[in-house]
PDB file of N, CA and C in Angstrom:
ATOM      1  N   MET A  22       7.315  15.402   8.198  1.00 72.00           N
ATOM      2  CA  MET A  22       7.046  15.009   9.561  1.00 72.00           C
ATOM      3  C   MET A  22       7.791  13.701   9.841  1.00 72.00           C
ATOM      4  N   THR A  23       8.446  13.633  10.968  1.00 85.00           N
ATOM      5  CA  THR A  23       9.175  12.427  11.366  1.00 85.00           C
ATOM      6  C   THR A  23       8.601  11.905  12.679  1.00 85.00           C
ATOM      7  N   CYS A  24       8.817  10.613  12.912  1.00 90.00           N
ATOM      8  CA  CYS A  24       8.305  10.016  14.144  1.00 90.00           C
ATOM      9  C   CYS A  24       9.198  10.403  15.329  1.00 90.00           C
ATOM     10  N   ARG A  25       8.699  10.152  16.503  1.00 91.00           N
ATOM     11  CA  ARG A  25       9.410  10.514  17.736  1.00 91.00           C
ATOM     12  C   ARG A  25      10.748   9.783  17.834  1.00 91.00           C
ATOM     13  N   ALA A  26      10.781   8.493  17.458  1.00 92.00           N
ATOM     14  CA  ALA A  26      12.033   7.730  17.522  1.00 92.00           C
ATOM     15  C   ALA A  26      13.064   8.287  16.540  1.00 92.00           C
ATOM     16  N   CYS A  27      12.618   8.715  15.366  1.00 92.00           N
ATOM     17  CA  CYS A  27      13.523   9.325  14.394  1.00 92.00           C
ATOM     18  C   CYS A  27      14.097  10.632  14.955  1.00 92.00           C
ATOM     19  N   ARG A  28      13.235  11.458  15.532  1.00 93.00           N
ATOM     20  CA  ARG A  28      13.690  12.731  16.098  1.00 93.00           C
ATOM     21  C   ARG A  28      14.652  12.514  17.253  1.00 93.00           C
ATOM     22  N   SER A  29      14.480  11.419  17.988  1.00 93.00           N
ATOM     23  CA  SER A  29      15.358  11.118  19.129  1.00 93.00           C
ATOM     24  C   SER A  29      16.577  10.305  18.716  1.00 93.00           C
ATOM     25  N   ASP A  30      16.691  10.007  17.424  1.00 93.00           N
ATOM     26  CA  ASP A  30      17.808   9.234  16.889  1.00 93.00           C
ATOM     27  C   ASP A  30      17.909   7.843  17.533  1.00 93.00           C
ATOM     28  N   LEU A  31      16.746   7.201  17.755  1.00 92.00           N
ATOM     29  CA  LEU A  31      16.703   5.858  18.323  1.00 92.00           C
ATOM     30  C   LEU A  31      16.697   4.815  17.208  1.00 92.00           C
ATOM     31  N   ASP A  32      17.344   3.687  17.452  1.00 94.00           N
ATOM     32  CA  ASP A  32      17.363   2.598  16.494  1.00 94.00           C
ATOM     33  C   ASP A  32      15.987   1.943  16.487  1.00 94.00           C
ATOM     34  N   HIS A  33      15.299   1.982  15.338  1.00 94.00           N
ATOM     35  CA  HIS A  33      13.953   1.436  15.245  1.00 94.00           C
ATOM     36  C   HIS A  33      13.620   1.142  13.790  1.00 94.00           C
ATOM     37  N   CYS A  34      12.472   0.507  13.578  1.00 96.00           N
ATOM     38  CA  CYS A  34      12.016   0.181  12.235  1.00 96.00           C
ATOM     39  C   CYS A  34      10.568   0.625  12.090  1.00 96.00           C
ATOM     40  N   HIS A  35      10.210   1.129  10.927  1.00 95.00           N
ATOM     41  CA  HIS A  35       8.839   1.559  10.666  1.00 95.00           C
ATOM     42  C   HIS A  35       7.963   0.434  10.126  1.00 95.00           C
ATOM     43  N   GLY A  36       8.549  -0.724   9.880  1.00 96.00           N
ATOM     44  CA  GLY A  36       7.785  -1.866   9.368  1.00 96.00           C
ATOM     45  C   GLY A  36       7.076  -2.616  10.486  1.00 96.00           C
ATOM     46  N   THR A  37       6.315  -3.611  10.080  1.00 95.00           N
ATOM     47  CA  THR A  37       5.618  -4.481  11.029  1.00 95.00           C
ATOM     48  C   THR A  37       6.347  -5.812  11.103  1.00 95.00           C
ATOM     49  N   LEU A  38       6.651  -6.258  12.305  1.00 96.00           N
ATOM     50  CA  LEU A  38       7.307  -7.541  12.504  1.00 96.00           C
ATOM     51  C   LEU A  38       6.238  -8.630  12.501  1.00 96.00           C
ATOM     52  N   VAL A  39       6.395  -9.615  11.631  1.00 94.00           N
ATOM     53  CA  VAL A  39       5.429 -10.711  11.508  1.00 94.00           C
ATOM     54  C   VAL A  39       6.049 -11.960  12.120  1.00 94.00           C
ATOM     55  N   VAL A  40       5.389 -12.510  13.141  1.00 93.00           N
ATOM     56  CA  VAL A  40       5.862 -13.706  13.830  1.00 93.00           C
ATOM     57  C   VAL A  40       5.109 -14.900  13.257  1.00 93.00           C
ATOM     58  N   HIS A  41       5.861 -15.867  12.743  1.00 89.00           N
ATOM     59  CA  HIS A  41       5.258 -17.037  12.106  1.00 89.00           C
ATOM     60  C   HIS A  41       5.114 -18.197  13.090  1.00 89.00           C
ATOM     61  N   ALA A  42       4.249 -19.136  12.751  1.00 81.00           N
ATOM     62  CA  ALA A  42       3.992 -20.303  13.595  1.00 81.00           C
ATOM     63  C   ALA A  42       5.252 -21.136  13.794  1.00 81.00           C
ATOM     64  N   THR A  43       6.173 -21.025  12.862  1.00 79.00           N
ATOM     65  CA  THR A  43       7.437 -21.763  12.950  1.00 79.00           C
ATOM     66  C   THR A  43       8.448 -21.036  13.827  1.00 79.00           C
ATOM     67  N   THR A  44       8.028 -19.987  14.490  1.00 80.00           N
ATOM     68  CA  THR A  44       8.820 -19.115  15.362  1.00 80.00           C
ATOM     69  C   THR A  44       9.837 -18.267  14.610  1.00 80.00           C
ATOM     70  N   THR A  45       9.784 -18.264  13.287  1.00 89.00           N
ATOM     71  CA  THR A  45      10.617 -17.343  12.525  1.00 89.00           C
ATOM     72  C   THR A  45       9.892 -16.007  12.444  1.00 89.00           C
ATOM     73  N   VAL A  46      10.620 -14.963  12.125  1.00 93.00           N
ATOM     74  CA  VAL A  46      10.031 -13.632  11.991  1.00 93.00           C
ATOM     75  C   VAL A  46      10.521 -12.990  10.701  1.00 93.00           C
ATOM     76  N   ASP A  47       9.715 -12.082  10.181  1.00 92.00           N
ATOM     77  CA  ASP A  47      10.177 -11.237   9.090  1.00 92.00           C
ATOM     78  C   ASP A  47       9.484  -9.892   9.224  1.00 92.00           C
ATOM     79  N   CYS A  48      10.012  -8.924   8.496  1.00 95.00           N
ATOM     80  CA  CYS A  48       9.518  -7.565   8.597  1.00 95.00           C
ATOM     81  C   CYS A  48       8.944  -7.124   7.263  1.00 95.00           C
ATOM     82  N   THR A  49       7.913  -6.288   7.321  1.00 94.00           N
ATOM     83  CA  THR A  49       7.287  -5.782   6.107  1.00 94.00           C
ATOM     84  C   THR A  49       8.124  -4.701   5.433  1.00 94.00           C
ATOM     85  N   ASP A  50       9.110  -4.179   6.123  1.00 96.00           N
ATOM     86  CA  ASP A  50      10.002  -3.169   5.539  1.00 96.00           C
ATOM     87  C   ASP A  50      11.162  -3.884   4.853  1.00 96.00           C
ATOM     88  N   PRO A  51      11.272  -3.784   3.526  1.00 95.00           N
ATOM     89  CA  PRO A  51      12.334  -4.498   2.817  1.00 95.00           C
ATOM     90  C   PRO A  51      13.742  -4.039   3.205  1.00 95.00           C
ATOM     91  N   ASP A  52      13.866  -2.858   3.783  1.00 95.00           N
ATOM     92  CA  ASP A  52      15.180  -2.354   4.199  1.00 95.00           C
ATOM     93  C   ASP A  52      15.532  -2.704   5.639  1.00 95.00           C
ATOM     94  N   CYS A  53      14.671  -3.434   6.327  1.00 96.00           N
ATOM     95  CA  CYS A  53      14.918  -3.795   7.722  1.00 96.00           C
ATOM     96  C   CYS A  53      16.099  -4.763   7.801  1.00 96.00           C
ATOM     97  N   PHE A  54      17.047  -4.452   8.655  1.00 93.00           N
ATOM     98  CA  PHE A  54      18.252  -5.277   8.782  1.00 93.00           C
ATOM     99  C   PHE A  54      18.323  -6.032  10.103  1.00 93.00           C
ATOM    100  N   ASP A  55      17.434  -5.739  11.027  1.00 95.00           N
ATOM    101  CA  ASP A  55      17.462  -6.375  12.346  1.00 95.00           C
ATOM    102  C   ASP A  55      16.025  -6.649  12.782  1.00 95.00           C
ATOM    103  N   THR A  56      15.668  -7.917  12.868  1.00 95.00           N
ATOM    104  CA  THR A  56      14.285  -8.278  13.187  1.00 95.00           C
ATOM    105  C   THR A  56      14.042  -8.516  14.679  1.00 95.00           C
ATOM    106  N   SER A  57      14.792  -7.848  15.520  1.00 94.00           N
ATOM    107  CA  SER A  57      14.534  -7.985  16.959  1.00 94.00           C
ATOM    108  C   SER A  57      13.239  -7.237  17.307  1.00 94.00           C
ATOM    109  N   ARG A  58      12.509  -7.758  18.267  1.00 93.00           N
ATOM    110  CA  ARG A  58      11.218  -7.182  18.651  1.00 93.00           C
ATOM    111  C   ARG A  58      11.336  -5.769  19.180  1.00 93.00           C
ATOM    112  N   VAL A  59      12.410  -5.452  19.867  1.00 94.00           N
ATOM    113  CA  VAL A  59      12.526  -4.128  20.480  1.00 94.00           C
ATOM    114  C   VAL A  59      12.633  -3.012  19.453  1.00 94.00           C
ATOM    115  N   ARG A  60      12.997  -3.309  18.237  1.00 95.00           N
ATOM    116  CA  ARG A  60      13.103  -2.299  17.182  1.00 95.00           C
ATOM    117  C   ARG A  60      11.767  -2.021  16.505  1.00 95.00           C
ATOM    118  N   HIS A  61      10.753  -2.832  16.780  1.00 95.00           N
ATOM    119  CA  HIS A  61       9.478  -2.734  16.079  1.00 95.00           C
ATOM    120  C   HIS A  61       8.343  -2.366  17.027  1.00 95.00           C
ATOM    121  N   VAL A  62       7.612  -1.323  16.675  1.00 92.00           N
ATOM    122  CA  VAL A  62       6.461  -0.915  17.468  1.00 92.00           C
ATOM    123  C   VAL A  62       5.292  -1.854  17.178  1.00 92.00           C
ATOM    124  N   LEU A  63       5.179  -2.283  15.918  1.00 94.00           N
ATOM    125  CA  LEU A  63       4.089  -3.158  15.515  1.00 94.00           C
ATOM    126  C   LEU A  63       4.586  -4.586  15.344  1.00 94.00           C
ATOM    127  N   VAL A  64       3.999  -5.511  16.111  1.00 95.00           N
ATOM    128  CA  VAL A  64       4.336  -6.940  16.037  1.00 95.00           C
ATOM    129  C   VAL A  64       3.017  -7.703  15.951  1.00 95.00           C
ATOM    130  N   ILE A  65       2.872  -8.548  14.901  1.00 92.00           N
ATOM    131  CA  ILE A  65       1.645  -9.318  14.743  1.00 92.00           C
ATOM    132  C   ILE A  65       1.975 -10.785  14.484  1.00 92.00           C
ATOM    133  N   ASP A  66       1.004 -11.624  14.752  1.00 90.00           N
ATOM    134  CA  ASP A  66       1.096 -13.039  14.436  1.00 90.00           C
ATOM    135  C   ASP A  66       0.692 -13.219  12.971  1.00 90.00           C
ATOM    136  N   CYS A  67       1.339 -14.127  12.253  1.00 88.00           N
ATOM    137  CA  CYS A  67       1.057 -14.296  10.825  1.00 88.00           C
ATOM    138  C   CYS A  67      -0.381 -14.717  10.561  1.00 88.00           C
ATOM    139  N   SER A  68      -1.048 -15.290  11.524  1.00 83.00           N
ATOM    140  CA  SER A  68      -2.447 -15.676  11.342  1.00 83.00           C
ATOM    141  C   SER A  68      -3.359 -14.460  11.228  1.00 83.00           C
ATOM    142  N   GLU A  69      -2.862 -13.284  11.593  1.00 85.00           N
ATOM    143  CA  GLU A  69      -3.639 -12.051  11.515  1.00 85.00           C
ATOM    144  C   GLU A  69      -3.521 -11.360  10.157  1.00 85.00           C
ATOM    145  N   LEU A  70      -2.682 -11.885   9.273  1.00 82.00           N
ATOM    146  CA  LEU A  70      -2.504 -11.279   7.960  1.00 82.00           C
ATOM    147  C   LEU A  70      -3.760 -11.448   7.113  1.00 82.00           C
ATOM    148  N   ALA A  71      -4.063 -10.452   6.292  1.00 78.00           N
ATOM    149  CA  ALA A  71      -5.225 -10.525   5.400  1.00 78.00           C
ATOM    150  C   ALA A  71      -5.057 -11.672   4.406  1.00 78.00           C
ATOM    151  N   GLN A  72      -3.841 -11.819   3.884  1.00 80.00           N
ATOM    152  CA  GLN A  72      -3.554 -12.936   2.991  1.00 80.00           C
ATOM    153  C   GLN A  72      -2.983 -14.051   3.848  1.00 80.00           C
ATOM    154  N   ARG A  73      -3.652 -15.180   3.884  1.00 76.00           N
ATOM    155  CA  ARG A  73      -3.279 -16.277   4.775  1.00 76.00           C
ATOM    156  C   ARG A  73      -1.830 -16.715   4.554  1.00 76.00           C
ATOM    157  N   CYS A  74      -1.110 -16.918   5.619  1.00 79.00           N
ATOM    158  CA  CYS A  74       0.286 -17.348   5.568  1.00 79.00           C
ATOM    159  C   CYS A  74       0.340 -18.875   5.450  1.00 79.00           C
ATOM    160  N   ASP A  75       1.231 -19.374   4.623  1.00 78.00           N
ATOM    161  CA  ASP A  75       1.369 -20.814   4.426  1.00 78.00           C
ATOM    162  C   ASP A  75       1.737 -21.551   5.712  1.00 78.00           C
ATOM    163  N   CYS A  76       2.535 -20.950   6.573  1.00 77.00           N
ATOM    164  CA  CYS A  76       2.992 -21.670   7.759  1.00 77.00           C
ATOM    165  C   CYS A  76       1.859 -21.954   8.734  1.00 77.00           C
ATOM    166  N   THR A  77       0.826 -21.122   8.786  1.00 61.00           N
ATOM    167  CA  THR A  77      -0.280 -21.395   9.708  1.00 61.00           C
ATOM    168  C   THR A  77      -1.091 -22.592   9.244  1.00 61.00           C
ATOM    169  N   GLU A  78      -1.221 -22.760   7.926  1.00 60.00           N
ATOM    170  CA  GLU A  78      -1.940 -23.921   7.398  1.00 60.00           C
ATOM    171  C   GLU A  78      -1.166 -25.203   7.670  1.00 60.00           C
ATOM    172  N   VAL A  79       0.143 -25.168   7.482  1.00 56.00           N
ATOM    173  CA  VAL A  79       0.980 -26.340   7.745  1.00 56.00           C
ATOM    174  C   VAL A  79       0.961 -26.658   9.228  1.00 56.00           C
ATOM    175  N   TYR A  80       1.066 -25.647  10.070  1.00 54.00           N
ATOM    176  CA  TYR A  80       1.060 -25.833  11.514  1.00 54.00           C
ATOM    177  C   TYR A  80      -0.271 -26.426  11.977  1.00 54.00           C
ATOM    178  N   ALA A  81      -1.382 -25.975  11.394  1.00 53.00           N
ATOM    179  CA  ALA A  81      -2.695 -26.497  11.775  1.00 53.00           C
ATOM    180  C   ALA A  81      -2.828 -27.963  11.401  1.00 53.00           C
ATOM    181  N   ARG A  82      -2.308 -28.356  10.229  1.00 54.00           N
ATOM    182  CA  ARG A  82      -2.388 -29.751   9.822  1.00 54.00           C
ATOM    183  C   ARG A  82      -1.536 -30.634  10.730  1.00 54.00           C
ATOM    184  N   VAL A  83      -0.345 -30.179  11.069  1.00 50.00           N
ATOM    185  CA  VAL A  83       0.534 -30.955  11.951  1.00 50.00           C
ATOM    186  C   VAL A  83      -0.092 -31.071  13.334  1.00 50.00           C
ATOM    187  N   GLY A  84      -0.645 -29.966  13.846  1.00 50.00           N
ATOM    188  CA  GLY A  84      -1.312 -29.987  15.132  1.00 50.00           C
ATOM    189  C   GLY A  84      -2.522 -30.898  15.146  1.00 50.00           C
ATOM    190  N   ALA A  85      -3.268 -30.917  14.052  1.00 49.00           N
ATOM    191  CA  ALA A  85      -4.445 -31.793  13.959  1.00 49.00           C
ATOM    192  C   ALA A  85      -4.045 -33.252  13.982  1.00 49.00           C
ATOM    193  N   ARG A  86      -2.941 -33.580  13.364  1.00 49.00           N
ATOM    194  CA  ARG A  86      -2.472 -34.961  13.376  1.00 49.00           C
ATOM    195  C   ARG A  86      -2.053 -35.394  14.775  1.00 49.00           C
ATOM    196  N   ARG A  87      -1.462 -34.481  15.528  1.00 47.00           N
ATOM    197  CA  ARG A  87      -1.019 -34.826  16.884  1.00 47.00           C
ATOM    198  C   ARG A  87      -2.209 -35.058  17.805  1.00 47.00           C
ATOM    199  N   VAL A  88      -3.280 -34.360  17.594  1.00 45.00           N
ATOM    200  CA  VAL A  88      -4.453 -34.496  18.450  1.00 45.00           C
ATOM    201  C   VAL A  88      -5.172 -35.802  18.174  1.00 45.00           C
ATOM    202  N   SER A  89      -5.202 -36.209  16.928  1.00 43.00           N
ATOM    203  CA  SER A  89      -5.929 -37.432  16.523  1.00 43.00           C
ATOM    204  C   SER A  89      -5.348 -38.667  17.147  1.00 43.00           C
TER     205      SER A  89
END
């Protein structure tokens, strides 16, 4: 069974695009060559990951210092 985008021969990725607090992105598919949002059906913020991302902790500490 193939997905609709595969059957239509559309450029897409089956991985999840993870957007980090530092505004960088990466994909869960190790073969992904283009991390543009339009290629990914699933896009999440790194704070939603089950395993906490290091950049959200660093961002929270920097943000806390600015507020103080």
